[in-house]
Amino acid sequence: MSHPLLEKHRATLDGALNAIATRGYWSAYPEMPSPKLYGETAAEEGKQAFNALLGQRFVLDQPGQTGWHGGEASPYGIELGVSYPVCDPDALIAGGLMAMAGWQALGAAGRTGVCLEMLARLNQHSFALAHAVMMTTGQGWMMAFQAGAPHAQDRGLEAVAYAWREQSFVPTDALWEKPQGKNPPLQMQKHFEIVGRGIGLVIGCATFPTWNTYPGLFAALATGNAVIVKPHSNAILPAAMTVRILRAVLSEQGLDPNLVSLCVTPSRHITQALATHPAVKSVDFTGGNGFGQWLHTHARQAQVYAELAGVNNIVIDSTDQYKAMLGNLAFTLSLYSGQMCTTSQAIFVPAAGIHTEDGSKSYDEVCADLAKAVERFLGKPEVAHAVLGAIQSADTLARIEQANAGELGPVVLASVKLDNPDFPAAQVRTPVLLACDAADEARYMEERFGPISFIVKVADTAAGIALSERVVSQHGALTVGVYSTQPEVIDAMTAATWRSKVALSINLTGGVFVNQSAAYSDYHGTGGNPAANAAYANSAFVANRFVVVQRRRHV
Amino acid sequence: MSHPLLEKHRATLDGALNAIATRGYWSAYPEMPSPKLYGETAAEEGKQAFNALLGQRFVLDQPGQTGWHGGEASPYGIELGVSYPVCDPDALIAGGLMAMAGWQALGAAGRTGVCLEMLARLNQHSFALAHAVMMTTGQGWMMAFQAGAPHAQDRGLEAVAYAWREQSFVPTDALWEKPQGKNPPLQMQKHFEIVGRGIGLVIGCATFPTWNTYPGLFAALATGNAVIVKPHSNAILPAAMTVRILRAVLSEQGLDPNLVSLCVTPSRHITQALATHPAVKSVDFTGGNGFGQWLHTHARQAQVYAELAGVNNIVIDSTDQYKAMLGNLAFTLSLYSGQMCTTSQAIFVPAAGIHTEDGSKSYDEVCADLAKAVERFLGKPEVAHAVLGAIQSADTLARIEQANAGELGPVVLASVKLDNPDFPAAQVRTPVLLACDAADEARYMEERFGPISFIVKVADTAAGIALSERVVSQHGALTVGVYSTQPEVIDAMTAATWRSKVALSINLTGGVFVNQSAAYSDYHGTGGNPAANAAYANSAFVANRFVVVQRRRHV
């Protein structure tokens, strides 16, 4: 059981399979946008390819096209002006279902080979994709390149590797031979066919239009399903480019390109109709709780894999690297202006302060020192712009204003508007830090997406750990952290995360940050708390996307 | 990573792992109730052990006991008179949650070892369990022994093997080392903890109180969860014996026995409250569509693995072994009086008849010949009683009366009441066969549980295949069959089962029957049609019952 494209990319697949089994560092796609790695002309060509799309109709040749729609507003203030095909959703579904038979017939090896080729092709377009991600999301360039291209591709490959591992356990054929004492054995020839469940709908988010889309997209595809990508209305371009590349690979392979399509619609009703269509058997969604709960309630015919809101948090008990701790936190709070589903929102600090290598620091000192660390870190404009990027949505801007105005509690550090010389219309904001008492639960116990964080005064470390557990259990989180020099504190926090089911980072002071997760090694989400009912990636993320249909007969 | 009990049962586990990977014949537990295999005194001791339970209180020493409840009515008409502890569900949940920490700490290897020991211990009690299954369900003795004991144990072991395979992919620790060019690499020490989701509720059925309970029970246990078994009100004893054995093994191992408990309650509200309790994270259910849909709608905090009603069917196009085909079908329709979730209910026969090695047989001839084959097969009373067993429920008796009275269409073969000399009060019935036109959909398109089958006249083979596909897609099925000498017919039926997602048996004429599925080799259900949203067993049956909680720190 093989396929030429599987053989072509065998080393990549084997690397990924080894990586998910050992969970050490590994990556298939270089994260540095370096000419040595991507080619001397790649950067310039990618920029030109991106520029050539602006102001144009993005042709996809999909079935059932009825018009064009666009209207993305760049957080950097540039004019995008791209419009995309609007297609009858029923035509996209019919096209996907039609394409599935040939995709099924290709078998797991063939599907895996084609997916690997798709990922390799996406990697070749990394620069153009990075510009599209940057300009639609407001990410800084380096982040847009890394998270938008190679890291997203790694997450896609990770899903393909899990899908391959699960599918490769299912033998194509078996001879079943049951002894019958002195009589001849009963013999049955059996065949096992892997069949995708149906259409996979992948609903993207505004901030990570590739990183949060590729896992579901490739998990569904690799397991035999057709996929309709429904991007966020303000981050269509990276999804459209992805779909075009995937359709091109399918066509080259003599496969029906309608296996993968893009659904652009100005109407939420269309998305709802799609999500509840009987042919749609899985929905991958990243976004807010409102639509997430709607999906859980209404899209009952489908498996829903949803990443929703959460309240990520950190408990600070003590440290022997106070400055490094503050520096690490300052970076986390600043990166992409906190517009990450993994950014810490609540930092629990004991009322009596914390122990450090420089002696005790009171709660107020911790507040002041963290504020200074953020200011210092963002002191150089070129660093600030590279790290902060721009604010993606008007809602986030409004939340920042609300926080700055003191409506969410005493302001420890006010958000400042910065001017980006390269993008005069960009909405750039530094983080706002707020002081808060543990009792003010309404302030910090709902997600306030963006660069808004609360330094929450708790009775003591034990109370902080208990509060962290309760917040995660009730409101969800993708990440929590702890700082302590006391093993028993770390043990207590560890046990709390087992109960609340959230990933824990311990004493981060160096070049790894609580809001970052590395494909193949770090699970993104556990699937066990309200922030997400699935993880990137694990067996559960792929195993229920296909069924095995057997047939048997006497030999 | 090992455990003494894992080493003790290593050969059994390895056998099961090999079997699920190759899907050939394999079994860990002998299916013949033979003195050579089970010991010279096993049969007599098992009988005595069963008899000793009758008329007694079945003590389990569970927390929160408030009283006793029993009232099972044996389909064989004997007095059972066993009463079981009624316990406060909240106490059972609290006890299970309390026990989970130690169960988690044992690790996957330890949990797997303990589960293997539990299964070995259940196997030692096979005779007593078989009597309990026989007397509560009405199964014949041989079936009660095989399906109730070794085959159920095999299905449990199968789930343990899948659970082990998935858990063993997760490394306990990893060193993550990311190169940083000329600088020292970033190094993180990571730990990955497997954590059960919470309480697993396993709701049993009246006809297969062990076979349909053990997969969910052992899948949930092996993956780190506590389990509450809620048996059907008329088949408590086999579940109670199982729970007692499992609790004994836990106690012997110094583990908290409240990890596994029995919930007996006269109130449906208690079951509903349990199924929707926030601590209950999975529900395994076998039973009717009514409660199944209720679970899907209300038990939203849990993963629901449900096997519901279906309309199993067979398309007959042609055969070159007419008599053997009829004999095979006669056995299928008779076994346990059709009270299996896999029994064929609709047999689609072309209006123009079928081709056989003896020339054409008209639709009417096929009806008459199948009726004769059933009569002939059940002609000897000792065979009839061994195969038919007794009718489990008054509802099934009423359905048989309804069919016999012609209310469901013309009667091809009437059901006959037989007297079982060993059990004078047993309700024994032979199958009823009804003629039916394809257009009479209301008659055959809902499950009529019991020995009631329709020989449905279809326009032609193609119409029969299309009808089979529609019935399965809309109403579900665990099994379909086809008889044809034409490869293109078999291909068309195969393609139909891929779309409707149901297991297919082709030209069964020998000692394998469409209603039988063999652990490790045959998937029971696909999880892809309305009859069941999960299969026994596959990766999807286990992979989402646990989460992985990681922690990481600088080296």
Short mmCIF file of C-alpha atoms in Angstrom, two decimals, chain A residues 320-500:
data_model
loop_
_atom_site.label_atom_id
_atom_site.label_comp_id
_atom_site.label_asym_id
_atom_site.label_seq_id
_atom_site.Cartn_x
_atom_site.Cartn_y
_atom_site.Cartn_z
CA ASP A 320 14.86 33.15 41.95
CA GLN A 321 14.99 34.99 38.62
CA TYR A 322 12.73 37.96 39.17
CA LYS A 323 13.94 40.06 36.28
CA ALA A 324 13.93 37.22 33.82
CA MET A 325 10.44 36.27 34.95
CA LEU A 326 9.21 39.81 34.36
CA GLY A 327 10.89 39.89 30.97
CA ASN A 328 9.28 36.63 29.98
CA LEU A 329 5.86 37.86 31.06
CA ALA A 330 6.35 41.20 29.30
CA PHE A 331 7.00 39.42 26.03
CA THR A 332 3.96 37.19 26.46
CA LEU A 333 1.66 40.10 27.21
CA SER A 334 3.00 42.11 24.27
CA LEU A 335 3.22 39.53 21.51
CA TYR A 336 0.63 40.34 18.82
CA SER A 337 -0.89 42.72 21.37
CA GLY A 338 -2.21 39.80 23.37
CA GLN A 339 -4.53 38.77 20.54
CA MET A 340 -3.68 35.12 21.00
CA CYS A 341 -5.95 32.46 22.43
CA THR A 342 -2.99 31.51 24.62
CA THR A 343 -2.14 34.94 26.10
CA SER A 344 -2.32 35.15 29.88
CA GLN A 345 -5.20 37.31 31.08
CA ALA A 346 -5.04 36.85 34.83
CA ILE A 347 -1.88 36.85 36.93
CA PHE A 348 -2.51 35.71 40.49
CA VAL A 349 -0.20 37.33 43.05
CA PRO A 350 -0.45 36.76 46.82
CA ALA A 351 -1.56 39.76 48.86
CA ALA A 352 1.57 39.41 51.00
CA GLY A 353 3.75 39.53 47.91
CA ILE A 354 6.27 37.06 46.57
CA HIS A 355 9.73 35.88 47.48
CA THR A 356 12.52 36.59 45.02
CA GLU A 357 16.29 36.36 44.96
CA ASP A 358 16.24 40.04 45.94
CA GLY A 359 13.96 39.47 48.89
CA SER A 360 10.26 39.99 49.13
CA LYS A 361 8.31 41.97 46.55
CA SER A 362 4.96 43.26 47.63
CA TYR A 363 1.88 42.91 45.46
CA ASP A 364 2.20 46.58 44.49
CA GLU A 365 5.88 46.16 43.66
CA VAL A 366 5.11 43.21 41.42
CA CYS A 367 2.49 45.32 39.65
CA ALA A 368 4.86 48.22 39.20
CA ASP A 369 7.79 46.07 38.16
CA LEU A 370 5.77 44.17 35.57
CA ALA A 371 4.52 47.47 34.16
CA LYS A 372 8.10 48.71 33.95
CA ALA A 373 9.19 45.50 32.28
CA VAL A 374 6.55 45.92 29.60
CA GLU A 375 7.47 49.56 29.05
CA ARG A 376 11.16 48.70 28.87
CA PHE A 377 10.57 45.81 26.47
CA LEU A 378 8.54 48.03 24.14
CA GLY A 379 10.84 50.99 24.54
CA LYS A 380 12.41 50.73 21.11
CA PRO A 381 9.79 51.45 18.43
CA GLU A 382 11.20 48.92 15.97
CA VAL A 383 10.92 46.19 18.61
CA ALA A 384 7.48 47.39 19.64
CA HIS A 385 6.07 47.31 16.11
CA ALA A 386 7.64 43.97 15.29
CA VAL A 387 6.19 42.42 18.42
CA LEU A 388 2.85 44.19 18.80
CA GLY A 389 1.67 44.24 15.21
CA ALA A 390 -1.69 45.97 14.98
CA ILE A 391 -5.06 45.60 16.65
CA GLN A 392 -7.23 43.33 14.54
CA SER A 393 -10.72 44.47 15.43
CA ALA A 394 -12.68 47.49 16.51
CA ASP A 395 -14.09 45.44 19.38
CA THR A 396 -10.61 44.93 20.75
CA LEU A 397 -9.85 48.64 20.40
CA ALA A 398 -13.02 49.40 22.35
CA ARG A 399 -12.06 46.94 25.10
CA ILE A 400 -8.66 48.62 25.40
CA GLU A 401 -10.34 52.01 25.72
CA GLN A 402 -12.66 50.63 28.37
CA ALA A 403 -9.73 49.26 30.34
CA ASN A 404 -7.68 52.45 29.93
CA ALA A 405 -10.64 54.43 31.25
CA GLY A 406 -10.52 52.45 34.48
CA GLU A 407 -13.85 50.77 33.90
CA LEU A 408 -12.33 47.36 34.63
CA GLY A 409 -10.43 48.47 37.72
CA PRO A 410 -7.35 50.47 38.70
CA VAL A 411 -4.92 50.92 35.82
CA VAL A 412 -1.39 49.74 36.57
CA LEU A 413 -0.14 50.43 33.09
CA ALA A 414 -2.19 52.28 30.50
CA SER A 415 -2.24 51.23 26.90
CA VAL A 416 -0.53 53.68 24.58
CA LYS A 417 -1.26 54.28 20.92
CA LEU A 418 1.88 54.04 18.81
CA ASP A 419 2.45 55.32 15.31
CA ASN A 420 3.90 52.83 12.86
CA PRO A 421 5.96 54.79 10.32
CA ASP A 422 5.55 52.07 7.70
CA PHE A 423 1.78 51.91 8.12
CA PRO A 424 0.45 55.28 9.22
CA ALA A 425 -3.13 54.00 9.43
CA ALA A 426 -2.26 50.98 11.56
CA GLN A 427 -3.96 50.70 14.95
CA VAL A 428 -1.08 49.94 17.29
CA ARG A 429 -1.59 49.66 21.04
CA THR A 430 0.63 48.64 23.92
CA PRO A 431 -0.76 46.37 26.67
CA VAL A 432 -2.91 47.64 29.51
CA LEU A 433 -2.37 46.15 32.97
CA LEU A 434 -5.06 46.35 35.62
CA ALA A 435 -5.01 45.72 39.34
CA CYS A 436 -7.77 43.62 40.69
CA ASP A 437 -8.89 41.85 43.81
CA ALA A 438 -9.70 38.16 43.65
CA ALA A 439 -13.24 38.99 44.70
CA ASP A 440 -13.80 41.13 41.57
CA GLU A 441 -14.56 38.02 39.59
CA ALA A 442 -16.71 39.71 36.98
CA ARG A 443 -13.68 41.68 35.82
CA TYR A 444 -11.20 38.92 35.13
CA MET A 445 -13.35 35.81 34.80
CA GLU A 446 -14.46 36.41 31.27
CA GLU A 447 -12.22 36.55 28.28
CA ARG A 448 -11.24 40.12 27.39
CA PHE A 449 -9.53 39.41 24.13
CA GLY A 450 -6.59 41.65 23.36
CA PRO A 451 -3.74 43.25 25.37
CA ILE A 452 -5.71 43.46 28.61
CA SER A 453 -4.44 41.65 31.68
CA PHE A 454 -5.32 41.64 35.35
CA ILE A 455 -2.86 41.32 38.20
CA VAL A 456 -5.21 39.67 40.65
CA LYS A 457 -4.50 39.91 44.36
CA VAL A 458 -5.16 36.57 46.03
CA ALA A 459 -5.02 35.66 49.72
CA ASP A 460 -2.01 33.41 49.30
CA THR A 461 -0.46 30.96 46.90
CA ALA A 462 -2.85 28.15 47.82
CA ALA A 463 -5.77 30.45 47.12
CA GLY A 464 -4.21 31.39 43.81
CA ILE A 465 -3.86 27.76 42.80
CA ALA A 466 -7.43 27.01 43.81
CA LEU A 467 -8.63 30.04 41.91
CA SER A 468 -6.69 29.02 38.83
CA GLU A 469 -8.29 25.58 38.97
CA ARG A 470 -11.76 27.04 39.31
CA VAL A 471 -11.26 29.56 36.52
CA VAL A 472 -10.03 26.88 34.15
CA SER A 473 -12.74 24.40 35.09
CA GLN A 474 -15.53 26.94 34.72
CA HIS A 475 -14.31 29.31 32.03
CA GLY A 476 -11.64 27.33 30.26
CA ALA A 477 -8.03 28.02 29.41
CA LEU A 478 -5.46 26.84 26.91
CA THR A 479 -2.47 27.76 29.05
CA VAL A 480 -1.59 28.31 32.67
CA GLY A 481 1.74 29.05 34.28
CA VAL A 482 3.29 28.95 37.70
CA TYR A 483 6.37 30.57 39.18
CA SER A 484 7.72 29.04 42.35
CA THR A 485 10.94 27.93 43.94
CA GLN A 486 8.99 25.50 46.15
CA PRO A 487 8.54 21.95 44.82
CA GLU A 488 5.37 21.49 46.85
CA VAL A 489 3.82 24.55 45.21
CA ILE A 490 4.68 23.22 41.78
CA ASP A 491 3.25 19.85 42.75
CA ALA A 492 0.04 21.43 43.98
CA MET A 493 -0.28 23.48 40.80
CA THR A 494 0.43 20.36 38.73
CA ALA A 495 -2.31 18.44 40.51
CA ALA A 496 -4.68 21.36 39.99
CA THR A 497 -4.01 21.29 36.24
CA TRP A 498 -4.75 17.56 36.17
CA ARG A 499 -8.16 18.27 37.63
CA SER A 500 -8.86 21.30 35.45
#
